Amino acid sequence: KDHYAVAVRKPDNQIEVKTDEFHSIAERVGLFRLPFFRGMAIFIESLLLGVRTLSDSSNFYEEEKKDTNQKSTSKAGETMTDIGVIALFVLMAIAVFILVPLLFSNLLGHLVHSETLELVLEGILRVIMFIAYVVLISRLEDVKRIFMYHGAEHKCINCVESGQELTVANVRRQGRCHRQCGMGFLLLVMLISFVLFMFIRVDTAWLRYILRIVLIPLIAGISYEFVRLAGNGESKLAAVLNKPCLLLQGLTT
């Protein structure tokens, strides 16, 4: 729970592996061990770790071109860069997947004259835009390759969780979908935000935009609890929650 590893295939086809420690804020602050709050912490930490590992993988290529002694970037500087990249990513995601659907639904609201139908349109637009985004980027060669590694990752996890030895032969027999996939988490965020805003309604237009942004941590926290439920349970509710996530993985693995 406190270590992670990055394996990178370099241009010469050699695989370099780097391991490091990562300690969650939940270890120091009890609040983030509680339901809902733990999902908020994991959401931010997953972004931070994701950017850091991408940075690590690109550094392997940089080291091919120059001597590592020439590198002068401090750890603090790298962290600030990671935070800057995350902030940009989050702002872009908020603009594209949260504010744009709301803007379009508001415009269509002048035609339908129904707040409920307007909220339904917003939710449908958000999911359609997200799936369209996944389909479009999957056509890029680099992203397609990433999605192939994504499927291989799931196969490895399924192999370990089934109690089998982690060998290529055993991994190949596994399925490429996993119930606790991060992409499934993002889809749940979309769906849960739709349900939440059906109940949280305001008349002021600008307040709608503010609420969509400030409630993101809460939505992430709720979504994480649903992911845990879907991943650890065998109930009918877990099966229902798993279905859209598994369907999405048909595109991302």
Tab-separated table of N, CA, C and O in Angstrom, residues 80-144:
chain	number	residue	atom	x	y	z
A	80	MET	N	6.235	20.809	-7.858
A	80	MET	CA	5.486	21.994	-8.277
A	80	MET	C	5.056	21.882	-9.734
A	80	MET	O	3.950	22.287	-10.103
A	81	THR	N	5.932	21.314	-10.571
A	81	THR	CA	5.585	21.104	-11.974
A	81	THR	C	4.424	20.127	-12.092
A	81	THR	O	3.482	20.339	-12.862
A	82	ASP	N	4.489	19.033	-11.307
A	82	ASP	CA	3.408	18.047	-11.314
A	82	ASP	C	2.082	18.685	-10.914
A	82	ASP	O	1.043	18.436	-11.531
A	83	ILE	N	2.112	19.509	-9.867
A	83	ILE	CA	0.896	20.173	-9.397
A	83	ILE	C	0.350	21.104	-10.471
A	83	ILE	O	-0.860	21.183	-10.696
A	84	GLY	N	1.262	21.802	-11.168
A	84	GLY	CA	0.847	22.704	-12.247
A	84	GLY	C	0.172	21.957	-13.380
A	84	GLY	O	-0.862	22.392	-13.907
A	85	VAL	N	0.741	20.795	-13.750
A	85	VAL	CA	0.153	19.973	-14.816
A	85	VAL	C	-1.225	19.465	-14.402
A	85	VAL	O	-2.174	19.473	-15.188
A	86	ILE	N	-1.334	19.018	-13.138
A	86	ILE	CA	-2.616	18.523	-12.626
A	86	ILE	C	-3.665	19.630	-12.646
A	86	ILE	O	-4.812	19.417	-13.050
A	87	ALA	N	-3.265	20.825	-12.190
A	87	ALA	CA	-4.196	21.958	-12.156
A	87	ALA	C	-4.709	22.263	-13.562
A	87	ALA	O	-5.915	22.491	-13.752
A	88	LEU	N	-3.814	22.247	-14.554
A	88	LEU	CA	-4.211	22.498	-15.940
A	88	LEU	C	-5.165	21.408	-16.427
A	88	LEU	O	-6.182	21.686	-17.069
A	89	PHE	N	-4.817	20.151	-16.110
A	89	PHE	CA	-5.646	19.014	-16.516
A	89	PHE	C	-7.042	19.118	-15.916
A	89	PHE	O	-8.054	18.921	-16.609
A	90	VAL	N	-7.108	19.423	-14.620
A	90	VAL	CA	-8.400	19.515	-13.935
A	90	VAL	C	-9.242	20.655	-14.501
A	90	VAL	O	-10.447	20.501	-14.735
A	91	LEU	N	-8.604	21.801	-14.762
A	91	LEU	CA	-9.329	22.943	-15.326
A	91	LEU	C	-9.900	22.612	-16.700
A	91	LEU	O	-11.041	22.965	-17.019
A	92	MET	N	-9.102	21.927	-17.534
A	92	MET	CA	-9.570	21.536	-18.866
A	92	MET	C	-10.721	20.536	-18.771
A	92	MET	O	-11.710	20.630	-19.504
A	93	ALA	N	-10.588	19.569	-17.842
A	93	ALA	CA	-11.632	18.560	-17.669
A	93	ALA	C	-12.932	19.204	-17.189
A	93	ALA	O	-14.019	18.855	-17.662
A	94	ILE	N	-12.815	20.151	-16.246
A	94	ILE	CA	-13.993	20.856	-15.735
A	94	ILE	C	-14.673	21.635	-16.856
A	94	ILE	O	-15.897	21.597	-17.010
A	95	ALA	N	-13.863	22.332	-17.658
A	95	ALA	CA	-14.417	23.147	-18.742
A	95	ALA	C	-15.132	22.281	-19.779
A	95	ALA	O	-16.257	22.579	-20.189
A	96	VAL	N	-14.487	21.169	-20.178
A	96	VAL	CA	-15.024	20.354	-21.275
A	96	VAL	C	-16.183	19.471	-20.828
A	96	VAL	O	-17.230	19.407	-21.485
A	97	PHE	N	-16.018	18.785	-19.702
A	97	PHE	CA	-16.992	17.756	-19.320
A	97	PHE	C	-18.035	18.213	-18.297
A	97	PHE	O	-18.989	17.486	-18.034
A	98	ILE	N	-17.858	19.394	-17.722
A	98	ILE	CA	-18.828	19.864	-16.734
A	98	ILE	C	-19.524	21.148	-17.189
A	98	ILE	O	-20.753	21.226	-17.244
A	99	LEU	N	-18.728	22.159	-17.552
A	99	LEU	CA	-19.319	23.452	-17.877
A	99	LEU	C	-19.940	23.491	-19.273
A	99	LEU	O	-20.996	24.095	-19.463
A	100	VAL	N	-19.299	22.865	-20.257
A	100	VAL	CA	-19.841	22.883	-21.628
A	100	VAL	C	-21.203	22.178	-21.713
A	100	VAL	O	-22.144	22.726	-22.298
A	101	PRO	N	-21.366	20.960	-21.128
A	101	PRO	CA	-22.703	20.344	-21.149
A	101	PRO	C	-23.765	21.199	-20.457
A	101	PRO	O	-24.907	21.259	-20.907
A	102	LEU	N	-23.367	21.861	-19.355
A	102	LEU	CA	-24.304	22.736	-18.652
A	102	LEU	C	-24.699	23.924	-19.530
A	102	LEU	O	-25.873	24.307	-19.588
A	103	LEU	N	-23.721	24.485	-20.244
A	103	LEU	CA	-23.995	25.609	-21.136
A	103	LEU	C	-24.976	25.211	-22.232
A	103	LEU	O	-25.960	25.920	-22.489
A	104	PHE	N	-24.732	24.056	-22.867
A	104	PHE	CA	-25.622	23.594	-23.931
A	104	PHE	C	-27.020	23.285	-23.406
A	104	PHE	O	-28.022	23.597	-24.054
A	105	SER	N	-27.094	22.660	-22.228
A	105	SER	CA	-28.409	22.334	-21.660
A	105	SER	C	-29.179	23.597	-21.291
A	105	SER	O	-30.402	23.646	-21.426
A	106	ASN	N	-28.449	24.630	-20.849
A	106	ASN	CA	-29.100	25.920	-20.547
A	106	ASN	C	-29.685	26.549	-21.809
A	106	ASN	O	-30.784	27.112	-21.790
A	107	LEU	N	-28.928	26.445	-22.903
A	107	LEU	CA	-29.406	26.987	-24.171
A	107	LEU	C	-30.638	26.225	-24.665
A	107	LEU	O	-31.609	26.817	-25.138
A	108	LEU	N	-30.575	24.886	-24.517
A	108	LEU	CA	-31.719	24.066	-24.928
A	108	LEU	C	-32.900	24.248	-23.984
A	108	LEU	O	-34.056	24.037	-24.367
A	109	GLY	N	-32.596	24.662	-22.726
A	109	GLY	CA	-33.652	24.866	-21.739
A	109	GLY	C	-34.639	25.932	-22.148
A	109	GLY	O	-35.815	25.895	-21.752
A	110	HIS	N	-34.192	26.886	-22.945
A	110	HIS	CA	-35.102	27.934	-23.427
A	110	HIS	C	-36.142	27.374	-24.392
A	110	HIS	O	-37.186	27.986	-24.629
A	111	LEU	N	-35.841	26.172	-24.937
A	111	LEU	CA	-36.766	25.551	-25.881
A	111	LEU	C	-37.689	24.541	-25.193
A	111	LEU	O	-38.865	24.441	-25.544
A	112	VAL	N	-37.142	23.796	-24.208
A	112	VAL	CA	-37.933	22.726	-23.591
A	112	VAL	C	-38.792	23.213	-22.415
A	112	VAL	O	-39.801	22.603	-22.082
A	113	HIS	N	-38.359	24.302	-21.766
A	113	HIS	CA	-39.112	24.901	-20.647
A	113	HIS	C	-39.415	23.899	-19.524
A	113	HIS	O	-40.511	23.869	-18.976
A	114	SER	N	-38.434	23.052	-19.238
A	114	SER	CA	-38.582	22.076	-18.151
A	114	SER	C	-37.225	21.888	-17.481
A	114	SER	O	-36.266	21.468	-18.136
A	115	GLU	N	-37.136	22.202	-16.192
A	115	GLU	CA	-35.854	22.096	-15.484
A	115	GLU	C	-35.398	20.644	-15.419
A	115	GLU	O	-34.212	20.357	-15.584
A	116	THR	N	-36.332	19.721	-15.201
A	116	THR	CA	-35.980	18.302	-15.126
A	116	THR	C	-35.416	17.807	-16.448
A	116	THR	O	-34.375	17.141	-16.490
A	117	LEU	N	-36.089	18.156	-17.555
A	117	LEU	CA	-35.620	17.743	-18.877
A	117	LEU	C	-34.271	18.393	-19.188
A	117	LEU	O	-33.397	17.778	-19.816
A	118	GLU	N	-34.094	19.613	-18.728
A	118	GLU	CA	-32.835	20.325	-18.918
A	118	GLU	C	-31.693	19.586	-18.215
A	118	GLU	O	-30.600	19.436	-18.775
A	119	LEU	N	-31.947	19.106	-16.994
A	119	LEU	CA	-30.931	18.363	-16.230
A	119	LEU	C	-30.638	17.014	-16.885
A	119	LEU	O	-29.488	16.565	-16.898
A	120	VAL	N	-31.692	16.384	-17.423
A	120	VAL	CA	-31.506	15.110	-18.129
A	120	VAL	C	-30.631	15.316	-19.361
A	120	VAL	O	-29.716	14.530	-19.635
A	121	LEU	N	-30.895	16.379	-20.109
A	121	LEU	CA	-30.095	16.696	-21.300
A	121	LEU	C	-28.642	16.946	-20.923
A	121	LEU	O	-27.725	16.505	-21.622
A	122	GLU	N	-28.438	17.659	-19.812
A	122	GLU	CA	-27.066	17.933	-19.348
A	122	GLU	C	-26.333	16.634	-19.055
A	122	GLU	O	-25.183	16.454	-19.464
A	123	GLY	N	-26.999	15.715	-18.342
A	123	GLY	CA	-26.373	14.436	-18.000
A	123	GLY	C	-26.059	13.601	-19.229
A	123	GLY	O	-24.971	13.012	-19.333
A	124	ILE	N	-27.002	13.558	-20.177
A	124	ILE	CA	-26.793	12.785	-21.407
A	124	ILE	C	-25.642	13.381	-22.219
A	124	ILE	O	-24.782	12.646	-22.731
A	125	LEU	N	-25.627	14.700	-22.341
A	125	LEU	CA	-24.549	15.363	-23.088
A	125	LEU	C	-23.184	15.079	-22.465
A	125	LEU	O	-22.201	14.836	-23.180
A	126	ARG	N	-23.126	15.094	-21.128
A	126	ARG	CA	-21.850	14.860	-20.433
A	126	ARG	C	-21.314	13.458	-20.718
A	126	ARG	O	-20.127	13.287	-21.019
A	127	VAL	N	-22.182	12.461	-20.644
A	127	VAL	CA	-21.761	11.079	-20.893
A	127	VAL	C	-21.374	10.889	-22.357
A	127	VAL	O	-20.357	10.256	-22.671
A	128	ILE	N	-22.169	11.457	-23.277
A	128	ILE	CA	-21.867	11.332	-24.710
A	128	ILE	C	-20.513	11.967	-25.027
A	128	ILE	O	-19.696	11.391	-25.766
A	129	MET	N	-20.261	13.163	-24.461
A	129	MET	CA	-18.987	13.849	-24.722
A	129	MET	C	-17.815	13.054	-24.181
A	129	MET	O	-16.756	12.969	-24.819
A	130	PHE	N	-17.985	12.432	-23.009
A	130	PHE	CA	-16.909	11.644	-22.416
A	130	PHE	C	-16.607	10.408	-23.265
A	130	PHE	O	-15.441	10.123	-23.570
A	131	ILE	N	-17.654	9.691	-23.681
A	131	ILE	CA	-17.444	8.488	-24.497
A	131	ILE	C	-16.862	8.864	-25.860
A	131	ILE	O	-15.965	8.178	-26.374
A	132	ALA	N	-17.351	9.963	-26.446
A	132	ALA	CA	-16.815	10.429	-27.729
A	132	ALA	C	-15.332	10.770	-27.611
A	132	ALA	O	-14.527	10.460	-28.502
A	133	TYR	N	-14.964	11.387	-26.490
A	133	TYR	CA	-13.556	11.729	-26.231
A	133	TYR	C	-12.703	10.456	-26.186
A	133	TYR	O	-11.635	10.387	-26.807
A	134	VAL	N	-13.180	9.435	-25.462
A	134	VAL	CA	-12.440	8.174	-25.352
A	134	VAL	C	-12.284	7.518	-26.728
A	134	VAL	O	-11.203	7.030	-27.083
A	135	VAL	N	-13.375	7.514	-27.506
A	135	VAL	CA	-13.331	6.906	-28.846
A	135	VAL	C	-12.342	7.639	-29.743
A	135	VAL	O	-11.540	7.015	-30.453
A	136	LEU	N	-12.361	8.960	-29.703
A	136	LEU	CA	-11.484	9.757	-30.568
A	136	LEU	C	-10.014	9.569	-30.214
A	136	LEU	O	-9.183	9.367	-31.093
A	137	ILE	N	-9.682	9.631	-28.905
A	137	ILE	CA	-8.257	9.497	-28.541
A	137	ILE	C	-7.763	8.072	-28.771
A	137	ILE	O	-6.566	7.864	-28.993
A	138	SER	N	-8.679	7.081	-28.745
A	138	SER	CA	-8.256	5.693	-28.967
A	138	SER	C	-7.777	5.464	-30.392
A	138	SER	O	-7.134	4.453	-30.685
A	139	ARG	N	-8.078	6.411	-31.298
A	139	ARG	CA	-7.626	6.305	-32.684
A	139	ARG	C	-6.188	6.799	-32.861
A	139	ARG	O	-5.575	6.580	-33.907
A	140	LEU	N	-5.665	7.491	-31.845
A	140	LEU	CA	-4.271	7.919	-31.883
A	140	LEU	C	-3.367	6.726	-31.581
A	140	LEU	O	-3.634	5.980	-30.636
A	141	GLU	N	-2.306	6.551	-32.344
A	141	GLU	CA	-1.461	5.366	-32.205
A	141	GLU	C	-0.875	5.239	-30.799
A	141	GLU	O	-0.841	4.150	-30.225
A	142	ASP	N	-0.378	6.350	-30.239
A	142	ASP	CA	0.229	6.302	-28.904
A	142	ASP	C	-0.798	5.927	-27.840
A	142	ASP	O	-0.513	5.140	-26.935
A	143	VAL	N	-1.984	6.502	-27.950
A	143	VAL	CA	-3.036	6.206	-26.968
A	143	VAL	C	-3.521	4.768	-27.132
A	143	VAL	O	-3.780	4.069	-26.146
A	144	LYS	N	-3.620	4.316	-28.366
A	144	LYS	CA	-4.015	2.932	-28.620
A	144	LYS	C	-3.039	1.979	-27.952
A	144	LYS	O	-3.435	0.965	-27.359
